[in-house]
Structures are given as C-alpha cells and as structure tokens.
Amino acid sequence: MRRIKLTVAYDGTDYCGWQIQPNGITIEEVLNSALSRLTGQRVTVIGASRTDAGVHARGNVAVLDTESPIPPERFAHAVNPLLPEDIVVVKSEEVPEDWHPRYQDSVKTYEYRILNREMPDPLRRRDTWHVSFPLNLEKMRAAALCLTGEHDFRSFCSIHTGVKTTVRTIYKLDIKKSGDLIVIRIKGNGFLYNMVRIIAGTLTEVGRGFRSPEDVKCILESAERRLAGATAPPQGLILTDIEYGR
Amino acid sequence: MRRIKLTVAYDGTDYCGWQIQPNGITIEEVLNSALSRLTGQRVTVIGASRTDAGVHARGNVAVLDTESPIPPERFAHAVNPLLPEDIVVVKSEEVPEDWHPRYQDSVKTYEYRILNREMPDPLRRRDTWHVSFPLNLEKMRAAALCLTGEHDFRSFCSIHTGVKTTVRTIYKLDIKKSGDLIVIRIKGNGFLYNMVRIIAGTLTEVGRGFRSPEDVKCILESAERRLAGATAPPQGLILTDIEYGR
C-alpha cells in the first residue's frame, strides 16, 4: 500500500463544494469516482481543505492509499482523462504512509479577486466578485495591516462549533491592483469557516468608505461576528497553495 | 424611430455563435429576445461581427431601431437584468439612422490567448487554448512580421464564398507573454472566415518548431489553405474591439 499526495485544481462554479453531501455533486465525489475507475479499487481521498460551494482551487491537496502499480508521479496524467474539464490533478507524488494533509502544520494561501469596474465582464464572472463602486485601496491596505499577525478571529468566522480555538496567524495580507482587477492575497497558518470571505467583505466595506480602517481593529477586539462585514460571495475565492513543513 | 448602437461582451462557450440558426441558441437570438421584452416591440439587431460558436467578445457591436422612450445611454443598464450572465451590454449610445455596423470602414482587434504550460488550468479552460509543449516566442514574432501589412490572405481563410476579395490589411500583430499566458493581438481592417484562428494555429506550429518563420511567407504567397496550419480552437479567441472612422 502506498500513499499518494495529489495537488488538485478546480473551477468550483458547478459544484456543491469539496465534501461529499447528499444534495449535489462535489469535488471529492468526482475525484473518488475517477480514481476508483483508474485503480480498479474503491478509493476514498482525504482532502486538506473542504472548500465551500462555488469556491475554486489551484492547489488543494488530497491523499489516497492504493496498491496500483502506476508510478506515483504518473497518477496526475493518468487520472486527468477520467475527470471532467473543471477538475485537474496538477501534480502527484508519493508521501509516507502516515502523512496526513490536515493533522500537521501547514501554511495556506488564498486569493480573493474583485473585478472593480462599472459593468460586469462575462468572461470573468466565474472567478471574480464584481464590485461596481470605486474602492479606496489605501484604506483597504491600512485595514489589512490591523489583521496581520496573531489574533482571535472569532468575529471573522461564521460558525465555530468543533474548533478548539479561534486564534489564527495571518503571515501576510497584501492587496494588489492590476487594471480593473483587485487581488487580496492572504497567507496564514489556518483559516476559520468563511474567514477569508468575511475579511474580503469587510475590507470592501472599508474601501467603499462605509467603515474606517480603525473600525477593523475594533471588530477584531469585539470578537462578535455581527460587527464584521458581509461574507463576500464564493466565486471570488481561490485556494492557491498549501505548503507543508518538513 | 432611433438607432441605438450597443457594445456587447459575451462568454461564447455555451452559444452556437452570434448568428441565429436552427440548431442551437445564439447571442443574436438572446439579445433580440431581451431587447424585445425591454421595449415591448419586436427587435431585430444587426451585428458587426458574426462570431463563431465558442468565440468570445469584449466589444462586438450591434444596432437596433426603436421607439422606446428609454434614453439611449441607459439602454445598457436597462437590458442587462434581462440577459443571462454570460452576455453583457457594456455601452449604449444613439447613432444616425443610416449608421450601419458593417457597411463602413472599421478597424477590428482580436486577441488569441494560449495557456502555455504542462497542465491545463480549469479556471482558464473557457477562454484560452491549452498548449502543453514549449513555444519559441522569438520565432512566432518573426513569423508574425511576415503577416503584417496588406496581403492576399486566401491561404488563411476556411471558406471564401461571397467575398469580393481576400486582400486584407493587418495593421499590427504582436505577441506578448505574461507568466504562462501568451496573447496574440491582431488589429486589421477586416478578417476572412477563420482567419485569426488559422493565423494563431500557424504561429503555434512555428513556435513549436514544425515550421520556420520563412515558411509563413511561402504560405501567404501560395494562396492555398492546405499549406497553412490547423485552425486553432474557438475558446482562445476574443473580439476585443471595433473602431469606426468618423
């Protein structure tokens, strides 16, 4: 038996998220089914991040255990023809049998993409949030500074059942603009439920002038979800990368 | 009666092209239907460019004649809520009653987008052509130089019934790379059927080393379609802009 680590990219638009559920098709389910066909065994992957409905990934991670003779690094090429076009295994490699994508230190990077112009762009409707009012980037960056570092992010979390602590560390939070595209890039040691989308929603309210950068500090200290901004929609969010320590 | 010019953007993935046809849904048909609902009159638009199935636009142009009291510049905002998400009218304005989007001088700009990396990217599958082998940009640029200017483009045209002449002028043809994305940008006074896609397909064969830049000169002089490269797939093509003279 070998454990194989897969790096998975997907357009989440037409899926009910990563995790298998009764009401619709999920990334996990489609991966299990393609990998089972490929190996001739019943495969159940373990994913690193259970992304929500409509959220995308360039670098989610999953593992499977298999006795397949396919060389580990060939798994990606072998499984892709069995997957729909909106899911691609971009890399595969062997890892130790006890390597687990969730129970160890990791650094995750997310991007939240905002299309900031008057009219929507039909070619970018699937992977951006269209915000038609002008946003003040300097104010958004000032607010982002308050969020960087170790904090209790309880006010930036939708549900916190089953979580031991709501303290997390954001290593980096930068906001870049290129043409009409604003990209909020967040790197941290872990994220609470909806945390990146609530941060994106709150920063957008700061950019619009509805809140000041200083308000963000108060929201953080209040530890109350109702004080933070709205949860930004899923299509702007991409899990770009998960790095594991050695 | 007023003539209104619309600038139209669309993700062509799920359409059988611009022009109404019996076998599937088209951009023209969806526009006519939304504009008819908006104005309460039966509207038939006249389009500038009949893009093919799967081809996109950021700036196709169409006109309609209407007695609607909606101010011309408000038409875009008024019709968008009646359109599906993959079609957006980005601008509307009044033009003289005899202004025709096809029977006059215009300069069209197209972009052909190639995703040049080993693995496909599910988030860019709808608006790029995935080419997994390395492409030599310098050779592609040298070949592009041979195509610039006034030439008989008969060998870069799939069908030439109903066309008076196959002579066209390419004002500019540049090839830019940003990360793993190669963008071929072509500006000209008119394009033959499939011309941009055959140029993109031929330049890609040059980039791959299957043909030399000098071959492109011979292909042009031969005036034979069978000597040019394959027609690149539709999803990489975007009609970005049509400029009209004054």
XYZ file of C-alpha atoms in Angstrom:
492
model
C 0.000 0.000 0.000
C 1.289 3.429 -0.953
C 0.036 6.891 -0.014
C -0.107 9.336 -2.871
C -0.453 13.106 -2.478
C -2.431 14.902 -5.168
C -2.403 18.648 -5.860
C -5.839 19.476 -7.198
C -7.105 22.487 -9.188
C -10.758 23.125 -9.916
C -13.340 25.588 -11.110
C -15.806 25.233 -8.234
C -18.684 27.029 -10.013
C -20.720 23.940 -10.753
C -20.003 22.023 -7.519
C -21.522 21.971 -4.046
C -18.012 22.321 -2.612
C -15.375 19.743 -1.762
C -17.051 17.487 0.779
C -19.472 14.731 -0.194
C -23.057 15.604 0.668
C -26.470 14.294 -0.302
C -27.796 17.353 -2.173
C -25.422 17.762 -5.078
C -22.238 16.824 -6.813
C -18.933 17.567 -5.051
C -15.239 17.643 -5.971
C -14.410 14.839 -3.509
C -17.042 12.537 -5.001
C -15.903 13.120 -8.590
C -12.246 12.523 -7.600
C -13.126 9.296 -5.742
C -15.042 8.024 -8.709
C -12.287 8.805 -11.277
C -9.549 7.355 -9.031
C -11.624 4.212 -8.405
C -12.024 3.734 -12.158
C -8.312 4.286 -12.687
C -7.097 1.889 -9.995
C -9.873 -0.680 -10.076
C -10.108 -0.288 -6.278
C -12.583 1.644 -4.214
C -10.736 4.882 -3.473
C -11.627 7.441 -0.783
C -9.449 10.551 -0.794
C -8.706 12.645 2.301
C -8.684 16.347 1.472
C -6.727 19.151 3.131
C -9.364 21.832 2.762
C -13.129 21.398 2.456
C -13.780 24.370 0.206
C -17.342 25.690 0.030
C -19.803 25.586 -2.857
C -18.589 27.789 -5.716
C -15.064 28.265 -4.283
C -12.100 27.403 -6.543
C -8.638 25.929 -6.042
C -5.310 25.978 -7.818
C -3.591 23.937 -5.120
C -5.885 21.997 -2.817
C -4.287 18.774 -1.531
C -5.659 15.262 -1.104
C -4.199 11.847 -0.409
C -5.251 8.339 -1.397
C -3.963 4.917 -0.437
C -3.549 2.493 -3.293
C -1.901 -0.711 -4.425
C -1.949 0.463 -8.043
C 1.269 -0.191 -9.989
C 1.003 3.247 -11.656
C 4.144 5.235 -10.682
C 3.118 7.933 -8.147
C 4.288 10.846 -10.291
C 2.256 9.494 -13.254
C -1.026 9.446 -11.330
C -1.888 13.029 -12.332
C -1.517 12.325 -16.053
C -3.346 9.017 -15.739
C -6.398 10.326 -13.884
C -6.959 13.610 -15.762
C -8.571 11.981 -18.829
C -11.128 10.419 -16.447
C -12.006 13.757 -14.833
C -14.344 16.473 -16.155
C -12.625 19.587 -17.602
C -13.269 21.642 -14.474
C -11.145 19.399 -12.198
C -7.438 18.802 -12.880
C -4.856 16.930 -10.795
C -1.817 19.130 -11.438
C 0.744 17.028 -9.520
C 1.070 13.636 -7.846
C 3.822 12.253 -5.628
C 4.382 9.526 -3.035
C 4.366 10.502 0.654
C 4.984 8.449 3.830
C 2.049 6.218 4.860
C 1.344 8.340 7.952
C 1.435 11.680 6.087
C -1.920 13.412 6.645
C -2.972 16.578 4.761
C -4.752 18.048 7.806
C -3.060 16.845 11.001
C 0.182 18.767 10.687
C 1.482 22.310 10.324
C 0.728 23.938 7.048
C 0.613 27.400 5.531
C -2.339 28.123 3.281
C -2.607 30.893 0.719
C -5.912 32.188 -0.590
C -6.673 34.825 -3.193
C -9.857 36.832 -3.216
C -10.424 38.503 -6.590
C -12.587 41.605 -7.096
C -13.478 42.962 -10.541
C -13.747 46.674 -9.812
C -15.449 48.485 -12.687
C -18.877 49.735 -13.633
C -20.013 46.893 -15.899
C -19.669 43.160 -15.285
C -17.342 41.130 -17.539
C -18.987 37.890 -18.724
C -15.563 36.265 -19.192
C -14.625 36.871 -15.562
C -17.968 36.219 -13.882
C -16.923 32.753 -12.685
C -13.755 33.729 -10.806
C -14.251 37.305 -9.611
C -16.668 39.256 -7.462
C -17.987 42.209 -9.456
C -17.977 45.402 -7.364
C -19.192 48.377 -9.385
C -18.495 51.206 -6.905
C -14.961 52.639 -6.609
C -12.773 51.192 -3.860
C -10.061 53.093 -1.977
C -7.080 50.743 -1.958
C -5.037 52.758 0.538
C -7.786 52.445 3.137
C -8.160 48.727 2.412
C -4.410 48.269 2.881
C -4.467 50.182 6.164
C -7.281 47.919 7.395
C -5.388 44.835 6.209
C -2.451 45.830 8.423
C -4.687 45.540 11.529
C -5.499 41.937 10.604
C -1.925 40.789 10.051
C -0.317 38.773 12.855
C -1.750 36.510 15.571
C -5.298 37.412 16.597
C -8.525 35.904 17.826
C -10.533 35.927 14.574
C -13.842 34.975 16.230
C -15.600 37.984 14.641
C -14.451 36.819 11.190
C -15.966 33.366 11.443
C -19.471 32.160 10.520
C -19.688 29.007 12.644
C -17.236 27.913 15.317
C -18.530 24.620 16.514
C -15.848 21.961 16.803
C -12.988 24.445 16.733
C -10.675 24.371 19.787
C -9.545 27.946 19.345
C -10.403 30.854 17.096
C -6.867 32.238 17.306
C -5.046 32.191 13.984
C -1.979 33.845 12.481
C -2.027 35.760 9.216
C 1.554 35.944 7.955
C 0.835 38.175 5.035
C -2.158 40.056 3.665
C -1.498 42.133 0.574
C -3.804 43.853 -1.859
C -2.711 44.383 -5.447
C -4.439 46.080 -8.351
C -3.804 45.345 -11.984
C -6.129 47.135 -14.395
C -9.649 46.624 -13.036
C -8.746 43.533 -11.000
C -8.067 43.784 -7.252
C -6.472 40.722 -5.684
C -6.453 40.255 -1.898
C -3.832 37.634 -1.082
C -3.843 36.074 2.391
C -1.305 33.664 3.791
C -1.889 32.070 7.181
C -1.471 29.034 9.407
C -5.154 28.169 9.223
C -8.492 29.764 8.486
C -11.845 29.589 10.272
C -15.099 28.910 8.464
C -15.736 31.703 5.879
C -12.852 33.707 7.397
C -11.295 34.813 4.079
C -14.668 35.748 2.607
C -15.654 37.765 5.699
C -12.260 39.535 5.616
C -12.778 40.296 1.885
C -16.311 41.541 2.553
C -15.145 43.747 5.442
C -12.169 45.177 3.516
C -14.519 46.008 0.635
C -16.764 47.950 3.021
C -13.669 49.874 4.166
C -12.712 50.501 0.515
C -16.175 51.839 -0.154
C -15.930 54.225 2.805
C -18.644 52.566 4.922
C -16.101 51.760 7.628
C -12.723 53.157 8.576
C -9.504 51.126 8.785
C -9.598 51.695 12.577
C -13.039 50.028 12.758
C -11.390 46.776 11.733
C -9.313 46.818 14.908
C -12.477 47.247 16.992
C -14.249 44.441 15.100
C -11.327 42.135 15.855
C -11.328 43.085 19.561
C -15.107 42.740 19.887
C -14.996 39.031 18.928
C -18.531 39.412 17.555
C -19.394 38.180 14.080
C -22.278 40.662 13.679
C -19.867 43.606 13.794
C -17.799 42.455 10.799
C -18.816 42.981 7.179
C -20.881 40.734 4.946
C -19.453 37.439 3.676
C -18.141 38.088 0.144
C -19.540 35.689 -2.487
C -17.753 32.372 -3.171
C -16.789 32.877 -6.837
C -14.039 35.395 -5.932
C -12.186 32.907 -3.701
C -9.328 30.641 -4.815
C -7.284 28.362 -2.558
C -3.997 28.852 -4.351
C -1.477 26.918 -2.305
C -0.823 24.771 0.759
C 2.766 24.472 1.978
C 3.745 21.773 4.456
C 6.683 21.980 6.821
C 9.419 19.374 6.699
C -37.509 55.925 -34.589
C -33.982 55.984 -33.185
C -30.964 53.827 -33.980
C -29.022 52.689 -30.937
C -25.527 51.235 -31.031
C -24.738 48.563 -28.448
C -21.273 47.372 -27.426
C -21.673 43.745 -26.441
C -19.445 41.424 -24.372
C -20.036 37.691 -24.034
C -18.609 34.381 -22.963
C -19.335 32.420 -26.145
C -18.716 28.977 -24.577
C -22.345 27.938 -24.373
C -23.541 29.512 -27.644
C -23.624 28.407 -31.272
C -22.062 31.726 -32.245
C -23.602 35.110 -32.989
C -25.925 34.472 -35.890
C -29.383 32.942 -35.480
C -29.511 29.350 -36.693
C -31.914 26.471 -36.254
C -29.623 24.073 -34.326
C -28.905 25.917 -31.131
C -29.034 29.073 -29.092
C -27.142 32.129 -30.367
C -26.079 35.527 -28.987
C -28.186 37.403 -31.576
C -31.317 35.494 -30.622
C -30.866 36.071 -26.886
C -30.221 39.799 -27.469
C -33.309 40.130 -29.704
C -35.446 38.455 -27.118
C -34.190 40.576 -24.174
C -34.494 43.825 -26.192
C -37.998 42.895 -27.330
C -39.019 42.309 -23.714
C -37.467 45.629 -22.700
C -39.045 47.754 -25.413
C -42.318 45.896 -25.909
C -41.558 45.891 -29.654
C -40.205 43.113 -31.801
C -36.484 43.946 -32.036
C -34.008 42.553 -34.573
C -30.411 43.652 -34.024
C -27.832 43.987 -36.814
C -24.427 42.795 -35.648
C -20.977 43.917 -36.805
C -19.272 40.561 -36.494
C -20.851 37.108 -36.716
C -18.504 35.364 -34.297
C -18.351 31.551 -34.447
C -19.526 29.015 -31.908
C -17.426 29.215 -28.743
C -15.764 32.534 -29.667
C -15.967 35.405 -27.152
C -16.276 39.178 -27.357
C -15.437 42.156 -25.184
C -16.538 44.655 -27.823
C -18.767 43.312 -30.568
C -21.174 45.922 -31.906
C -24.862 45.751 -32.823
C -27.579 48.260 -33.636
C -31.319 48.271 -33.097
C -34.077 50.620 -34.202
C -36.591 51.505 -31.558
C -39.278 53.935 -30.497
C -38.629 53.212 -26.842
C -38.515 56.291 -24.565
C -35.543 54.824 -22.656
C -32.610 57.270 -23.051
C -30.062 55.718 -25.455
C -27.208 55.708 -22.923
C -29.452 53.946 -20.357
C -30.245 51.020 -22.679
C -27.235 49.016 -21.469
C -28.240 49.258 -17.809
C -31.879 48.568 -18.643
C -31.330 45.450 -20.725
C -28.624 43.726 -18.649
C -31.009 42.444 -15.970
C -32.957 40.711 -18.783
C -29.859 38.997 -20.181
C -28.172 35.821 -18.921
C -24.885 36.337 -17.003
C -22.743 35.382 -19.990
C -23.948 38.292 -22.163
C -23.493 41.939 -21.085
C -24.235 45.147 -22.991
C -21.329 47.287 -21.797
C -22.314 50.515 -23.556
C -25.224 52.033 -25.490
C -25.451 55.261 -27.470
C -27.542 56.869 -30.214
C -26.176 56.886 -33.779
C -27.549 58.381 -37.028
C -30.390 56.366 -38.584
C -28.208 55.317 -41.542
C -25.258 54.219 -39.407
C -24.540 50.555 -40.202
C -22.111 48.415 -38.186
C -20.845 46.541 -41.264
C -21.063 48.814 -44.329
C -18.323 51.238 -43.453
C -14.639 51.344 -42.620
C -13.738 49.827 -39.324
C -10.684 48.520 -37.523
C -11.162 45.297 -35.609
C -8.943 43.950 -32.851
C -8.865 40.305 -31.840
C -6.919 38.529 -29.122
C -5.982 34.894 -29.319
C -4.977 33.534 -25.883
C -2.757 30.486 -25.385
C -2.157 28.910 -21.968
C 1.363 27.555 -22.397
C 2.213 25.139 -19.590
C 2.267 21.441 -18.950
C -1.043 21.022 -17.115
C -4.392 22.566 -18.029
C -5.911 25.185 -15.697
C -9.606 24.541 -15.033
C -10.168 28.231 -14.295
C -8.873 29.279 -17.713
C -10.281 26.461 -19.850
C -13.106 28.625 -21.210
C -11.009 31.496 -22.582
C -7.621 30.021 -23.505
C -6.245 27.305 -25.743
C -4.088 24.971 -23.662
C -0.810 24.175 -25.454
C 1.393 21.915 -23.333
C 4.586 21.902 -25.458
C 7.036 24.827 -25.178
C 6.661 27.619 -27.756
C 9.508 29.742 -29.095
C 8.193 33.298 -28.969
C 11.013 34.835 -30.999
C 10.205 32.570 -33.939
C 6.497 33.299 -33.606
C 7.234 37.043 -33.639
C 9.435 36.690 -36.731
C 6.602 34.842 -38.491
C 4.102 37.489 -37.359
C 6.210 40.162 -39.094
C 5.633 38.412 -42.467
C 1.867 38.679 -41.968
C 1.766 42.372 -41.086
C 0.695 44.769 -43.833
C -1.550 44.361 -46.886
C -1.631 40.804 -48.266
C -3.867 38.329 -50.030
C -4.858 36.135 -47.060
C -6.538 33.452 -49.176
C -4.402 30.718 -47.569
C -5.592 31.848 -44.114
C -9.284 31.510 -44.872
C -11.568 28.472 -44.499
C -14.353 29.451 -46.887
C -14.315 32.348 -49.341
C -17.685 32.269 -50.995
C -19.363 35.639 -51.183
C -16.168 37.579 -50.548
C -15.174 40.062 -53.261
C -11.507 39.982 -52.367
C -9.279 38.059 -49.979
C -6.888 41.001 -49.652
C -6.800 42.426 -46.136
C -4.508 44.685 -44.131
C -3.115 43.745 -40.741
C -2.028 46.963 -39.044
C -0.480 45.323 -36.030
C 0.237 41.790 -34.889
C 2.011 41.495 -31.569
C 2.649 38.560 -29.285
C 3.042 39.103 -25.554
C 3.767 36.681 -22.767
C 2.788 37.191 -19.150
C 3.513 34.212 -16.907
C 2.161 31.163 -18.714
C -0.233 33.162 -20.890
C 0.657 34.068 -24.478
C -1.580 36.671 -26.106
C -1.548 37.164 -29.898
C -3.144 40.535 -30.622
C -4.198 41.316 -34.192
C -5.553 44.609 -35.468
C -6.808 44.838 -39.048
C -9.292 46.382 -41.459
C -11.233 43.146 -41.800
C -10.819 39.426 -41.344
C -11.755 36.463 -43.538
C -13.605 33.447 -42.225
C -11.468 31.737 -39.517
C -8.524 33.983 -40.439
C -7.414 34.815 -36.879
C -7.719 31.200 -35.755
C -5.714 29.919 -38.756
C -3.053 32.572 -38.087
C -2.954 31.514 -34.390
C -2.733 27.841 -35.389
C 0.059 28.524 -37.902
C 2.066 30.717 -35.498
C 1.796 27.976 -32.867
C 3.253 25.463 -35.327
C 6.127 27.903 -35.904
C 6.574 28.281 -32.125
C 6.719 24.535 -31.756
C 9.408 24.288 -34.447
C 7.303 22.419 -37.013
C 7.631 25.326 -39.458
C 10.083 28.172 -39.853
C 9.142 31.872 -39.862
C 10.121 31.948 -43.573
C 7.533 29.221 -44.313
C 4.811 31.694 -43.399
C 5.880 33.940 -46.265
C 5.582 30.989 -48.681
C 2.165 30.024 -47.286
C 0.962 33.578 -47.880
C 2.310 33.605 -51.472
C 0.877 30.158 -52.254
C -2.705 31.341 -51.613
C -3.575 27.753 -50.659
C -5.411 26.998 -47.439
C -3.979 23.454 -47.195
C -0.448 24.839 -46.742
C -1.289 26.886 -43.637
C -1.534 25.440 -40.127
C -4.565 23.991 -38.376
C -7.414 26.254 -37.254
C -6.832 26.968 -33.541
C -9.864 26.155 -31.335
C -12.544 28.818 -30.734
C -12.221 29.232 -26.959
C -8.913 31.143 -27.285
C -10.440 33.859 -29.466
C -11.862 37.169 -28.225
C -13.119 40.021 -30.408
C -11.895 42.821 -28.195
C -12.728 45.991 -30.077
C -14.202 47.550 -33.234
C -13.247 51.148 -34.024
C -15.203 53.121 -36.571
C -13.855 56.058 -38.546
C -15.526 59.421 -38.366
